Short mmCIF file of C-alpha atoms and ligand atoms in Angstrom, two decimals:
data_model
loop_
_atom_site.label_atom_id
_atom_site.label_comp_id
_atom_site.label_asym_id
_atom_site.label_seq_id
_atom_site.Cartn_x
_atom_site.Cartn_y
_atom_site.Cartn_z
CA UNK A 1 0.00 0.00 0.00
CA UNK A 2 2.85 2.40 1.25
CA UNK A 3 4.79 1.23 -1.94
CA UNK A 4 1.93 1.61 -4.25
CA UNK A 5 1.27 5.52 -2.82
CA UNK A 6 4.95 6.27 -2.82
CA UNK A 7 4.70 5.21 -6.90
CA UNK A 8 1.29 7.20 -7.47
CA UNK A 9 3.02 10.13 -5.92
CA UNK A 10 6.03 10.09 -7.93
CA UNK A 11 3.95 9.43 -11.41
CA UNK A 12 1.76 12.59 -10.53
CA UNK A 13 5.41 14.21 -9.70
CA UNK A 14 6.61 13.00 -13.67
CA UNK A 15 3.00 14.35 -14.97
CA UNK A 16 3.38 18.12 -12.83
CA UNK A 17 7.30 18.48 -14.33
CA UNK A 18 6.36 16.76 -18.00
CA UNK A 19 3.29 19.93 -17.66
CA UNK A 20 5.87 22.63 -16.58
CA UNK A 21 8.44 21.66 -19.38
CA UNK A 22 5.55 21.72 -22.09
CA UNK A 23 4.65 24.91 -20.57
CA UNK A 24 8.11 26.40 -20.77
CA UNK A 25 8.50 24.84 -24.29
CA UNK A 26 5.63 26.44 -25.36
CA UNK A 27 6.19 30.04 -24.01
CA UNK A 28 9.99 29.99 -25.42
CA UNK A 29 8.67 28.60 -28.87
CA UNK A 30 6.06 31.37 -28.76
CA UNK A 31 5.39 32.61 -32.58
CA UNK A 32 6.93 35.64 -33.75
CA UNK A 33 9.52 37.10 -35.96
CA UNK A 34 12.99 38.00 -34.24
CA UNK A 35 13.94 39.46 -37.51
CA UNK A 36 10.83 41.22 -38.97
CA UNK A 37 9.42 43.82 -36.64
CA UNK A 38 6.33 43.99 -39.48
CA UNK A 39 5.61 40.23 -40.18
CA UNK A 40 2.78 38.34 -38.94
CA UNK A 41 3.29 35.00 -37.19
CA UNK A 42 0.36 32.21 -36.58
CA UNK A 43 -0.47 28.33 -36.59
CA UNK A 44 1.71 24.97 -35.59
CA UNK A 45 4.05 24.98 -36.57
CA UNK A 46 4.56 28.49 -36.25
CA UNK A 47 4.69 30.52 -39.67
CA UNK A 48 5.30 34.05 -40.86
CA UNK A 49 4.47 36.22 -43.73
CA UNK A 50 5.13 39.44 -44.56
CA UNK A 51 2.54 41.84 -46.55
CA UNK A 52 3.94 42.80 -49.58
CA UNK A 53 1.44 43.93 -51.76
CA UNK A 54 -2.38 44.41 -50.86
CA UNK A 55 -3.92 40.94 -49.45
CA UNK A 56 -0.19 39.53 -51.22
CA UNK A 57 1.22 37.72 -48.08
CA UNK A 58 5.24 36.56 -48.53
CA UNK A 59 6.37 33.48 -46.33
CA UNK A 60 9.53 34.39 -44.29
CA UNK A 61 12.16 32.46 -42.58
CA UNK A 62 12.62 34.42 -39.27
CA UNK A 63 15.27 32.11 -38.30
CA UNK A 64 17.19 34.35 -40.58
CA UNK A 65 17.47 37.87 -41.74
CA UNK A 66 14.93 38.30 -44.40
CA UNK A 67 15.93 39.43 -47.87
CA UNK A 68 15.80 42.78 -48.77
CA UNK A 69 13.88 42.33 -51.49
CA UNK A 70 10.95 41.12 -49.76
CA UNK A 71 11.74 43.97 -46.87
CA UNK A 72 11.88 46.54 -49.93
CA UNK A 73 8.35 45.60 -51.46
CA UNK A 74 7.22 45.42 -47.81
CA UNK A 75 8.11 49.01 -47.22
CA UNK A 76 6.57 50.19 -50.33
CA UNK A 77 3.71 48.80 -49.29
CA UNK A 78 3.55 50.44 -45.82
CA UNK A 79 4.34 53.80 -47.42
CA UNK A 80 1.74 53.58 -49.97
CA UNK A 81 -0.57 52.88 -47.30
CA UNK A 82 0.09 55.51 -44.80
CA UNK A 83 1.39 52.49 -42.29
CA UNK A 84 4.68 53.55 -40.08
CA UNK A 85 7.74 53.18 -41.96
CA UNK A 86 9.89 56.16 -41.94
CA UNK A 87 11.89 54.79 -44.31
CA UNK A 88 10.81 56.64 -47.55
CA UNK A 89 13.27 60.10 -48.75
CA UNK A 90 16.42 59.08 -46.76
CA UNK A 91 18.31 59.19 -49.95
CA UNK A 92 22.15 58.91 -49.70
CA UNK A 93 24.03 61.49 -51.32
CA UNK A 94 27.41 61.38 -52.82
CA UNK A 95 29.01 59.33 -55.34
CA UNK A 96 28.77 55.96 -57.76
CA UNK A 97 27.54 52.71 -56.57
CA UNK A 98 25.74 54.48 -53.66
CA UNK A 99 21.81 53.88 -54.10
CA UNK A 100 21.14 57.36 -55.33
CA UNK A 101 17.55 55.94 -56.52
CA UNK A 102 16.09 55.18 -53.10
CA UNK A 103 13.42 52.49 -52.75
CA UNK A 104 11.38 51.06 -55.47
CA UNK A 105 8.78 48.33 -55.74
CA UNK A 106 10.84 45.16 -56.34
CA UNK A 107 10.11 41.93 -58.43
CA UNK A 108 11.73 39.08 -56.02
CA UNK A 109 12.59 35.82 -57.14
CA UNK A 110 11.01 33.19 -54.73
CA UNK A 111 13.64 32.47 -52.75
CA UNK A 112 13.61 36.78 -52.36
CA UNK A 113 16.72 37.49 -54.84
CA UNK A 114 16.42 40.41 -56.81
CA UNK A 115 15.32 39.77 -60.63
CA UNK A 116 18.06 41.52 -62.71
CA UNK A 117 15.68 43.69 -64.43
CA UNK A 118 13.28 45.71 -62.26
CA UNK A 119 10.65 48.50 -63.29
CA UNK A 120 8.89 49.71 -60.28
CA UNK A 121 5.65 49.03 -61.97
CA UNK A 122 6.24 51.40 -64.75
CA UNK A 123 7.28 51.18 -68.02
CA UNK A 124 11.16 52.15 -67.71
CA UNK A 125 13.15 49.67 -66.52
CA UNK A 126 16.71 49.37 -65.54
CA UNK A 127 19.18 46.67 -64.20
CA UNK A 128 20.31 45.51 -60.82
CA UNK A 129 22.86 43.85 -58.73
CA UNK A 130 22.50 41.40 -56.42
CA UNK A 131 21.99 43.86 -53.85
CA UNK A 132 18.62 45.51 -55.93
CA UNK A 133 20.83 48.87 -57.24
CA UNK A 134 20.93 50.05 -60.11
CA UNK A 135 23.70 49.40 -62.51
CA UNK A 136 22.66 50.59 -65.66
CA UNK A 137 21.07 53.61 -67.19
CA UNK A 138 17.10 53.05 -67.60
CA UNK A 139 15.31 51.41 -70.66
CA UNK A 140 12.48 50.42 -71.92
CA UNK A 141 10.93 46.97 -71.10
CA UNK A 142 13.07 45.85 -73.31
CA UNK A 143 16.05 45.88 -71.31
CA UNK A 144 18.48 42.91 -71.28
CA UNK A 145 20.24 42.30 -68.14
CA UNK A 146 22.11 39.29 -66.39
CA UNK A 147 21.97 38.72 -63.01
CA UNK A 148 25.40 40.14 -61.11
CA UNK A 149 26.21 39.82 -57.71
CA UNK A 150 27.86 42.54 -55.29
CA UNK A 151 30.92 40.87 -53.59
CA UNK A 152 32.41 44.06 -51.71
CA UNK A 153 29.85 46.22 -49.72
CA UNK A 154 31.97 48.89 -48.09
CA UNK A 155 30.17 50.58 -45.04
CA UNK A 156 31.26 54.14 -43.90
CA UNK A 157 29.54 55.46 -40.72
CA UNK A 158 30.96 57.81 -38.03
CA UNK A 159 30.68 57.51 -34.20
CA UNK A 160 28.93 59.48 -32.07
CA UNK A 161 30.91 61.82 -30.51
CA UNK A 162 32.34 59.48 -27.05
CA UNK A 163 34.90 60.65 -24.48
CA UNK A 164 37.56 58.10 -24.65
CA UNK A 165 38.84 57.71 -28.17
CA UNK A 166 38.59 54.21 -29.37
CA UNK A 167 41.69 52.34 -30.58
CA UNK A 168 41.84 50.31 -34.38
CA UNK A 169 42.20 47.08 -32.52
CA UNK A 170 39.62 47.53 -30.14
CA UNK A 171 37.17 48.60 -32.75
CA UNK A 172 37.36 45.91 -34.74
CA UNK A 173 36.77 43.46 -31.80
CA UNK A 174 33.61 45.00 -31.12
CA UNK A 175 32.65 45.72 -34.66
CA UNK A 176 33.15 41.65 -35.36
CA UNK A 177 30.98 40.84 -32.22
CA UNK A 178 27.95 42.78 -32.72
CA UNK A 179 27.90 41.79 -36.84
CA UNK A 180 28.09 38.42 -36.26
CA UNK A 181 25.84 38.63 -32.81
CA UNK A 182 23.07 40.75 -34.40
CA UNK A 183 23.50 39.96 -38.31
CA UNK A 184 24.97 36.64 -38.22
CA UNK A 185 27.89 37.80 -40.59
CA UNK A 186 31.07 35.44 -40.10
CA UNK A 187 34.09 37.52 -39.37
CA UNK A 188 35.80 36.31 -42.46
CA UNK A 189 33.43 38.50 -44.37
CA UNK A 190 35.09 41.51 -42.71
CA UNK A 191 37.87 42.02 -45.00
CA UNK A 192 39.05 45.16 -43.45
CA UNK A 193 38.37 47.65 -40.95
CA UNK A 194 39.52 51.34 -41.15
CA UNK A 195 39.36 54.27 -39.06
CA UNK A 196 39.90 57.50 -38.79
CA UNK A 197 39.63 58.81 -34.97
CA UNK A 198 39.87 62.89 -35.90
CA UNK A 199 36.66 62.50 -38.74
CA UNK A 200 35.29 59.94 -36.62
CA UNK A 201 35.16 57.61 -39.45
CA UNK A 202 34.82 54.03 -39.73
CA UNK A 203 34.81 51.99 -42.60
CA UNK A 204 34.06 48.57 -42.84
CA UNK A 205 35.07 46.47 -46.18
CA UNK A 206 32.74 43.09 -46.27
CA UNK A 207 33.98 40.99 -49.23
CA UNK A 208 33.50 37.34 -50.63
CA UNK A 209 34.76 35.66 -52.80
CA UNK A 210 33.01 36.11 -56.34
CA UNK A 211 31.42 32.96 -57.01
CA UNK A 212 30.41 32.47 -53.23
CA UNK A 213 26.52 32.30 -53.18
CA UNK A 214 26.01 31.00 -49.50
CA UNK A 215 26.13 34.57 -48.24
CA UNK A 216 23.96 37.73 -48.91
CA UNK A 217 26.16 40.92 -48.10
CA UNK A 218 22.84 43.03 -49.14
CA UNK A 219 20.98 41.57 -46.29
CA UNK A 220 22.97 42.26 -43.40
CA UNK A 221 24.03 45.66 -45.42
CA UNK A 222 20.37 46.51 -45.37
CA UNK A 223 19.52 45.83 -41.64
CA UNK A 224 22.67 48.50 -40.63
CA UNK A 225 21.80 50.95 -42.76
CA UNK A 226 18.33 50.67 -40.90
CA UNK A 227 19.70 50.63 -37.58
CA UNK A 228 21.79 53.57 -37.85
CA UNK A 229 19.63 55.54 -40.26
CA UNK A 230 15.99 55.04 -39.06
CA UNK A 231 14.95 52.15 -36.79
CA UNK A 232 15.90 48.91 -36.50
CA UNK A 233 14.19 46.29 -38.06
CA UNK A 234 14.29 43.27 -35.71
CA UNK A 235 11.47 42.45 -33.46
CA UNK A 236 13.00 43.61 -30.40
CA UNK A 237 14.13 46.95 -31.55
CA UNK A 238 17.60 47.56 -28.51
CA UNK A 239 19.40 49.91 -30.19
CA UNK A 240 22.54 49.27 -32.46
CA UNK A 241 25.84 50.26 -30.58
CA UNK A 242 29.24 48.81 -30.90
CA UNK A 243 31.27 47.86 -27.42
CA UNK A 244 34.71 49.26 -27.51
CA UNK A 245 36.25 47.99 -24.46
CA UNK A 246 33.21 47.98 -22.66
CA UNK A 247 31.37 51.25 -23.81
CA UNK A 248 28.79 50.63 -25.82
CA UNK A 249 29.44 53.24 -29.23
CA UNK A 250 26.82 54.34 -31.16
CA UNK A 251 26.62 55.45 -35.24
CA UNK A 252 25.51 57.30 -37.44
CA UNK A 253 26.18 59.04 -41.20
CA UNK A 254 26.08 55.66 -43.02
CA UNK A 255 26.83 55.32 -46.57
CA UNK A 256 26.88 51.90 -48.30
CA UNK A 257 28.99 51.13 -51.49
CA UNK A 258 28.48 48.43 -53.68
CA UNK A 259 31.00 46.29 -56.08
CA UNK A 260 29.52 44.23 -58.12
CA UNK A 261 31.39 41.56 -60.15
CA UNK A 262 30.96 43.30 -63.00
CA UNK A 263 31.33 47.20 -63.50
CA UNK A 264 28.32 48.68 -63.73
CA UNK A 265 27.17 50.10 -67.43
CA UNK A 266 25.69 53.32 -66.35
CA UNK A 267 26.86 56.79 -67.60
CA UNK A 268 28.09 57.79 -64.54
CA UNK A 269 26.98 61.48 -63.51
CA UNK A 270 30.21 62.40 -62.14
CA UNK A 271 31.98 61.34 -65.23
CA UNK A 272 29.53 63.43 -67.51
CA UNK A 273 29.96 66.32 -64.75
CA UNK A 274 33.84 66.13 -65.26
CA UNK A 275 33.74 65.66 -68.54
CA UNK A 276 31.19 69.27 -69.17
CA UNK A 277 34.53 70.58 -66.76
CA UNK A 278 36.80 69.95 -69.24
CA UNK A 279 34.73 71.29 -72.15
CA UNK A 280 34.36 74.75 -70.56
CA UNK A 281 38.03 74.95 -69.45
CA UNK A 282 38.79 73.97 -73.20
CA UNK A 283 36.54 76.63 -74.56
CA UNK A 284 37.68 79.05 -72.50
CA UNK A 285 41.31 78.23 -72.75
CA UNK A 286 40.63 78.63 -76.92
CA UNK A 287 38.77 82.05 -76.41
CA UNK A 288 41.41 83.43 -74.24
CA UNK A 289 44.05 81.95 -76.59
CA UNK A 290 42.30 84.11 -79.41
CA UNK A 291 41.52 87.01 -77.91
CA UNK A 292 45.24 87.17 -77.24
CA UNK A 293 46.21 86.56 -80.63
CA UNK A 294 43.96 89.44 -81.80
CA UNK A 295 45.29 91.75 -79.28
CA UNK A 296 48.89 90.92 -80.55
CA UNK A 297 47.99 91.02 -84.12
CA UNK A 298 46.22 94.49 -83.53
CA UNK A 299 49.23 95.80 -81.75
CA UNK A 300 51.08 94.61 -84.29
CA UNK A 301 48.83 96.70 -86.97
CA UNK A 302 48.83 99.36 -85.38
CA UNK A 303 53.28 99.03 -84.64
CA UNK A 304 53.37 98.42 -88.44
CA UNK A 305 51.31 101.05 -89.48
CA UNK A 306 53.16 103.55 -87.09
CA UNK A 307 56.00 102.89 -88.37
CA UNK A 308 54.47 103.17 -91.92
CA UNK A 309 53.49 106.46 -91.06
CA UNK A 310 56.88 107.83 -89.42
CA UNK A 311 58.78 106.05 -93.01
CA UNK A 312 56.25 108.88 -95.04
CA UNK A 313 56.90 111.54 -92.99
CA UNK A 314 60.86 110.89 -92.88
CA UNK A 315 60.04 110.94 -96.61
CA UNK A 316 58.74 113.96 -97.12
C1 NAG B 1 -1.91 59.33 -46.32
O1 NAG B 1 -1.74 60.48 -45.52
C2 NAG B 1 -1.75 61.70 -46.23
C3 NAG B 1 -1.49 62.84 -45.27
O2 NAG B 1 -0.80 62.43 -44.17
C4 NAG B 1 -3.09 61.86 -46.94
O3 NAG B 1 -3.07 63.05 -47.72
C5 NAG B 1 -3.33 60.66 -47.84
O4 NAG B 1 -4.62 60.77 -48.43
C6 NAG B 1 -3.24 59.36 -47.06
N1 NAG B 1 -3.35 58.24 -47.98
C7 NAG B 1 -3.99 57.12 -47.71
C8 NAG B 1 -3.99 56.07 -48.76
O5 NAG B 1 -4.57 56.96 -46.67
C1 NAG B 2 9.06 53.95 -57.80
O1 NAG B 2 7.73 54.38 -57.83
C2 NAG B 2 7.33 55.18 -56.72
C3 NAG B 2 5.88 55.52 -56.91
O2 NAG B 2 5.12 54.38 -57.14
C4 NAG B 2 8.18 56.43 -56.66
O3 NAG B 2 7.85 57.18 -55.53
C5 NAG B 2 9.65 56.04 -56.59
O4 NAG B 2 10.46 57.20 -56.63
C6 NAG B 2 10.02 55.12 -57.75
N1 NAG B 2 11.38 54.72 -57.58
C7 NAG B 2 12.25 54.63 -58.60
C8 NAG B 2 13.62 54.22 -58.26
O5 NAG B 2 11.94 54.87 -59.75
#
């Protein structure tokens, strides 16, 4: 009897811990999106989708971050329909390869690559990298392009202003931590790592190799340029800061570059600018070359026929 209590008691004991862990399995597993502040998350298993286009639900893996051509088409979406995005008119200014166009409404691929010709749902079209910028100048439909990937992302940010000036090394060691801890970027993408403490510049270099497809520098590029410029885009939205020997360092001023395996085929507008430089210098180096000359020539004239005149009067 004691015996048989003593095993009833320890069976309910297995059924009350077997009900806590299904409990604490169930709260941990709860369904959301760690890396999709906008996507909705329902059913067992859990899934999530992300509103693209209206009633045009996109399946995400939030186990990862989610391309940026889904996140692009996402925040099209939101701005069209007056939902919070703060995302629109942030252009970037200076320079090539920088995404001077801003956002557009993507065509992704289904596993959320960028097609290599894109259109924004108009009838010019242009092409892209890997990363969704434009590389070319824009066409008609009839555009041909071939898909190109973007092997070298550079990032250049500044720190906020900080009292203790951070050191190269130290840097480095935090900027590898929180890209790998937030992004999941290996540190062998991190091909180098500059800085410049007076301009509080930092630049990072994140390179592949060229025909390496298992990693998507435009994704993790995308999710910084969020977090420094606007808001983050994860779920849980702590703040992006980099620890530098134990102080956390914020950034801001990003500007992303982009390298694509191929040069890009557009006229480039600082080319054309420079070249409209030259012109003008040359056409004003020519007019001032031949106002000169007639200046001379007239002096000469008017020498010769001086002279001319003092021969006839030394005549007569
Ligand atoms: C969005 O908001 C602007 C003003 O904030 C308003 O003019 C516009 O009609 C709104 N559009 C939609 C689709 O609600
Ligand atoms: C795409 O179209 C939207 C309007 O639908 C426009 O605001 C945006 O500037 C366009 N982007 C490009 C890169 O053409």
């Amino acid at each position: 009897m004691l015996v048989q209590r003593n095993k009833l008691t320890s069976k309910m004991k297995d059924i009350i811990v077997l009900c806590l862990l299904a409990f604490v399995a169930g709260a941990s597993a709860q369904c959301s999106c760690r890396t999709m502040k906008w996507a909705t998350c329902d059913g067992t298993p859990c899934t999530c989708t992300l509103l693209v286009g209206t009633g045009v639900k996109q399946t995400v893996n939030c186990d990862q971050l989610i391309p940026k051509c889904f996140l692009m088409k996402a925040e099209m979406y939101r701005a069209k329909n007056n939902l919070s995005t703060r995302s629109i008119g942030g252009k970037p200014v200076d320079t090539a390869f920088v995404d001077n166009d801003g956002i557009y409404d993507p065509e992704c691929e289904n596993d959320g690559r960028f097609k290599a010709v894109q259109c924004n749902n108009t009838e010019t079209c242009w092409c892209v990298n890997s990363a969704g910028v434009r590389r070319s100048d824009k066409g008609d439909k009839n555009i041909k392009c071939e898909p190109v990937e973007t092997y070298w992302v550079r990032l250049e940010m500044k720190h906020k202003p900080i009292n203790n000036r951070p050191d190269l090394a130290q840097l480095k060691t935090g900027l590898q931590n929180i890209l790998s801890s937030r992004y999941g970027l290996q540190a062998q993408y991190i091909s180098e790592v500059q800085f410049d403490a007076d301009g509080r510049l930092i630049v990072v270099d994140l390179k592949k190799d060229k025909a390496d497809r298992t990693v998507d520098l435009s994704r993790m590029s995308y999710y910084l340029e969020k977090d420094v410029k606007v808001l983050p885009l994860f779920r849980e939205q702590n703040k992006f800061s980099v620890d530098v020997n134990g102080n956390p360092v914020e950034m801001e001023n990003i500007l992303v570059y982009y390298v694509d395996e191929k040069a890009p085929t557009f006229t480039m507008q600082r080319l054309t600018g420079g070249v409209i430089a030259v012109i003008v210098v040359v056409i004003l180096v020519v007019l001032v070359g031949l106002l000169v000359l007639f200046f001379v020539r007239r002096q000469e004239k008017a020498k010769y026929s001086k002279a001319q005149a003092r021969e006839m009067e030394t005549m007569s």
